[in-house]
Short mmCIF file of C-alpha atoms in Angstrom, two decimals:
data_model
loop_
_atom_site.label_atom_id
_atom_site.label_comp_id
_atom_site.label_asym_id
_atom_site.label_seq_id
_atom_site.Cartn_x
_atom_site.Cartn_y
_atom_site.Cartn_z
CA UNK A 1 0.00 0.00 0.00
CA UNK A 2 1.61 3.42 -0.81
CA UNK A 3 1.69 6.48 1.33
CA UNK A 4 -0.78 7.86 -0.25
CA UNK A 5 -3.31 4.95 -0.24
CA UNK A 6 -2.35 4.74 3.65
CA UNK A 7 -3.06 8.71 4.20
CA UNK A 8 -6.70 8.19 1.92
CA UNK A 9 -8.15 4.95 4.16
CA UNK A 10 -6.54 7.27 7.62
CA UNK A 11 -8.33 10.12 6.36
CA UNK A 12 -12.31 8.28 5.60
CA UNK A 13 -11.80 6.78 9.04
CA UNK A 14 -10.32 10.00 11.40
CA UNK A 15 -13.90 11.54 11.56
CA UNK A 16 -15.07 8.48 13.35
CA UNK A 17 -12.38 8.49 15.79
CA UNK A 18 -13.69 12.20 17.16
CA UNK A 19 -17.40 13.42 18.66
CA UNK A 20 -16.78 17.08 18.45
CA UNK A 21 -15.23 19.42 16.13
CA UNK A 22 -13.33 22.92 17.08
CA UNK A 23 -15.41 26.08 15.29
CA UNK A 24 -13.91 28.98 14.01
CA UNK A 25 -16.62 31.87 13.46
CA UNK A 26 -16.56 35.51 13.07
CA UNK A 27 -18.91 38.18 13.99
CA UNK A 28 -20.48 41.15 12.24
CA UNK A 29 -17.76 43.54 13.88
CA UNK A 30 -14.60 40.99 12.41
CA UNK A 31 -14.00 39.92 15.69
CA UNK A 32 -12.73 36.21 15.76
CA UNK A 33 -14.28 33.59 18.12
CA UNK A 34 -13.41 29.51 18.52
CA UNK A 35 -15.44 27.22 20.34
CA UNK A 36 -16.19 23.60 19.93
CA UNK A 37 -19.33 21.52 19.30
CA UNK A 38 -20.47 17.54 19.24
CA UNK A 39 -21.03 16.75 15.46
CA UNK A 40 -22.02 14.21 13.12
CA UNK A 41 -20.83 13.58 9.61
CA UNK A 42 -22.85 12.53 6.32
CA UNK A 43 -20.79 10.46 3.63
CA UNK A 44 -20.26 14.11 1.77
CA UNK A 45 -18.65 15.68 4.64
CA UNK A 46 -20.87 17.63 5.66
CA UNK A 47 -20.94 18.33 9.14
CA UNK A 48 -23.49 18.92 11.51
CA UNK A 49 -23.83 20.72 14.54
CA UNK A 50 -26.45 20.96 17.37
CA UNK A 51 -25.99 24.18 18.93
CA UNK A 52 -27.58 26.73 21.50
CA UNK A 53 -28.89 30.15 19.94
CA UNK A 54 -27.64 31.63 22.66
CA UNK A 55 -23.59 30.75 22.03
CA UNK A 56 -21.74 33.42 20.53
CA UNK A 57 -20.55 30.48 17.68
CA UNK A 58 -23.92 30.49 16.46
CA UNK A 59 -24.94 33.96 16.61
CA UNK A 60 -22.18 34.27 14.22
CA UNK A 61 -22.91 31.72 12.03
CA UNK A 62 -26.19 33.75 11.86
CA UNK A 63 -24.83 36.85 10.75
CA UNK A 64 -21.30 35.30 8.64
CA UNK A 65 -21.65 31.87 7.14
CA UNK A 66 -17.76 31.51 6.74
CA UNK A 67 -16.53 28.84 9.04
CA UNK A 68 -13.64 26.88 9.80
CA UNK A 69 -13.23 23.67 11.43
CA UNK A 70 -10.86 21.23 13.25
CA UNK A 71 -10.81 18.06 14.26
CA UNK A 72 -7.68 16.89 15.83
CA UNK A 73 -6.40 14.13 17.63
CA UNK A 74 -6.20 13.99 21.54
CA UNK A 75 -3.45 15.02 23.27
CA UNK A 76 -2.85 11.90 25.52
CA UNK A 77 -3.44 9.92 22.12
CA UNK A 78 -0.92 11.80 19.92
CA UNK A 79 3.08 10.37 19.63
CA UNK A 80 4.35 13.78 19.39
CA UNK A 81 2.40 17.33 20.48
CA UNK A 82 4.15 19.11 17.78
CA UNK A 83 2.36 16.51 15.25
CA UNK A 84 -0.76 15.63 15.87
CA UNK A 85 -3.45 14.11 13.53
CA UNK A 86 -5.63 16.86 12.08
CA UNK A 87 -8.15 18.03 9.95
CA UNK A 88 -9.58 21.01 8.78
CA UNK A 89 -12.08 21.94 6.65
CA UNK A 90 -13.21 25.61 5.13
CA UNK A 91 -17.00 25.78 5.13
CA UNK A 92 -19.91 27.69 4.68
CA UNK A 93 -23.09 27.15 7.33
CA UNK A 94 -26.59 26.91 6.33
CA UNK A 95 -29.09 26.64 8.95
CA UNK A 96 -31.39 23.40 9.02
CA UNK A 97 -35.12 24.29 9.53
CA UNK A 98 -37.08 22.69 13.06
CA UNK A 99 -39.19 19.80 12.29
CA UNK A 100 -38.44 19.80 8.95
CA UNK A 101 -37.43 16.03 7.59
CA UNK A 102 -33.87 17.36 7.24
CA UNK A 103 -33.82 18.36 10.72
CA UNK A 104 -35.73 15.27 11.97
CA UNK A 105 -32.76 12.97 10.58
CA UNK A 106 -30.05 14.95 11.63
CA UNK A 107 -31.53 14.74 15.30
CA UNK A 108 -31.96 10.73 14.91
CA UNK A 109 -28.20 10.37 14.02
CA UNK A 110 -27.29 12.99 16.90
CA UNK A 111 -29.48 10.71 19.14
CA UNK A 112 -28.21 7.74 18.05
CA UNK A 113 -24.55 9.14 18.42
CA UNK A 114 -24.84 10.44 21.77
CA UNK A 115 -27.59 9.56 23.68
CA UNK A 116 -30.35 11.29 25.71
CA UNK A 117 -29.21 14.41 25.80
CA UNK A 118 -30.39 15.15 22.40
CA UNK A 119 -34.36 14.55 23.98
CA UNK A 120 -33.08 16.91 26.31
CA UNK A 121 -31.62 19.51 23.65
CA UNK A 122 -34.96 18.96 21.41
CA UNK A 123 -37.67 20.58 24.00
CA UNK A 124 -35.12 23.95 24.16
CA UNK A 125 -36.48 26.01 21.41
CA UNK A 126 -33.44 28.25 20.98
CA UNK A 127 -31.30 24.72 19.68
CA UNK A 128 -30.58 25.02 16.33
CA UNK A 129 -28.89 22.51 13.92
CA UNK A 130 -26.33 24.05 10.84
CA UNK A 131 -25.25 22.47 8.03
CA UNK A 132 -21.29 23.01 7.51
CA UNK A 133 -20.31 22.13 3.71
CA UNK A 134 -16.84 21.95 3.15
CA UNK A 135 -15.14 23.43 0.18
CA UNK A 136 -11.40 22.02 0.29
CA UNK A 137 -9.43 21.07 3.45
CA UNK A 138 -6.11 19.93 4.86
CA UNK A 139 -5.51 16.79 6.68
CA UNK A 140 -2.17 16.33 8.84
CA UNK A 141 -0.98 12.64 9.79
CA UNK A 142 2.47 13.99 10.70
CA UNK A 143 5.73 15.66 9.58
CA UNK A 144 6.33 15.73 6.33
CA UNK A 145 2.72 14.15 5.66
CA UNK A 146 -0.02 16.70 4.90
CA UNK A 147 -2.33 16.58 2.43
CA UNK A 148 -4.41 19.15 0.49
CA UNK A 149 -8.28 17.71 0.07
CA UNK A 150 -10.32 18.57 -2.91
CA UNK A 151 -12.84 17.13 -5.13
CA UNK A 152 -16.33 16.83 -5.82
CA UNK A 153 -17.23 14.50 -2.78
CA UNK A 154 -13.85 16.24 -1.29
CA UNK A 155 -11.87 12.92 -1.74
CA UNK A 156 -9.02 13.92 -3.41
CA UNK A 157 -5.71 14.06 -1.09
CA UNK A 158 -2.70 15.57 -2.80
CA UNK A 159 0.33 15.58 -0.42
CA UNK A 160 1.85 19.22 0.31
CA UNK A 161 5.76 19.36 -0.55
CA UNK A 162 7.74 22.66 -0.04
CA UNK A 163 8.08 22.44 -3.97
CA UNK A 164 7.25 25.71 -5.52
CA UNK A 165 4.53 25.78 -8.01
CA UNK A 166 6.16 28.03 -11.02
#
């Protein structure tokens, strides 16, 4: 199996390995803000959160639908701090509509994913559920092993060398 083979079949099972993803939002005045949120993942890559209208992360998201996103590997998991396994993703957030069948099955997989606290989450009103489509990305296995992601289903790794594109 080459590197690259071994970096695709790490990358379509990372995902899985993680339950929330860091967000990276900005509000109407520019001002940066990064929080975190439990997420699920459709076989697109589209991620999807299940948030609190009152969090500053989604009254951003409100106002600026430009988002970035990392998952990355635990600490006490990772071989070397300097290196650990991470991906990121630049996205843009549409809000999912309450009740609507979209909504419904993105609150099934949440459910199924992490237990009763989504009945819990589903009677508070101001809980809202976005839609995060990625655009490209960047995964990171190590040093010397980072990979650009593109594509139509964003499944396209293309390792990053310090070569200079002419």
């Amino acid at each position: 199996m080459s590197q690259l083979e071994k970096a695709q079949t790490e990358y379509e099972s990372f995902p899985q390995e993680l339950e929330s993803v860091i967000i990276s939002t900005i509000s109407q005045e520019g001002i940066p803000n990064a929080s975190y949120a439990p997420f699920v993942m459709d076989d697109s890559k589209n991620i999807y959160i299940y948030v609190s209208g009152l969090s500053t992360h989604t009254q951003n998201l409100e106002s600026n639908s430009h988002v970035s996103v990392l998952l990355i590997e635990d600490e006490a998991k990772a071989d070397q701090i300097f290196a650990r396994r991470r991906l990121s993703f630049d996205c843009t957030a549409t809000l999912i509509e309450r009740e609507t069948a979209t909504w419904n099955q993105i609150v099934d997989q949440f459910q199924e994913r992490f237990g009763e606290i989504i009945g819990v989450l589903h009677g508070l009103a101001d809980f809202r559920i976005f839609q995060l489509t990625p655009s490209e990305g960047r995964f990171v296995i190590g040093f010397g092993a980072a990979y650009h992601i593109s594509g139509d289903n964003l499944d396209r790794l293309v390792q990053i060398t310090g070569d200079k594109k002419g």
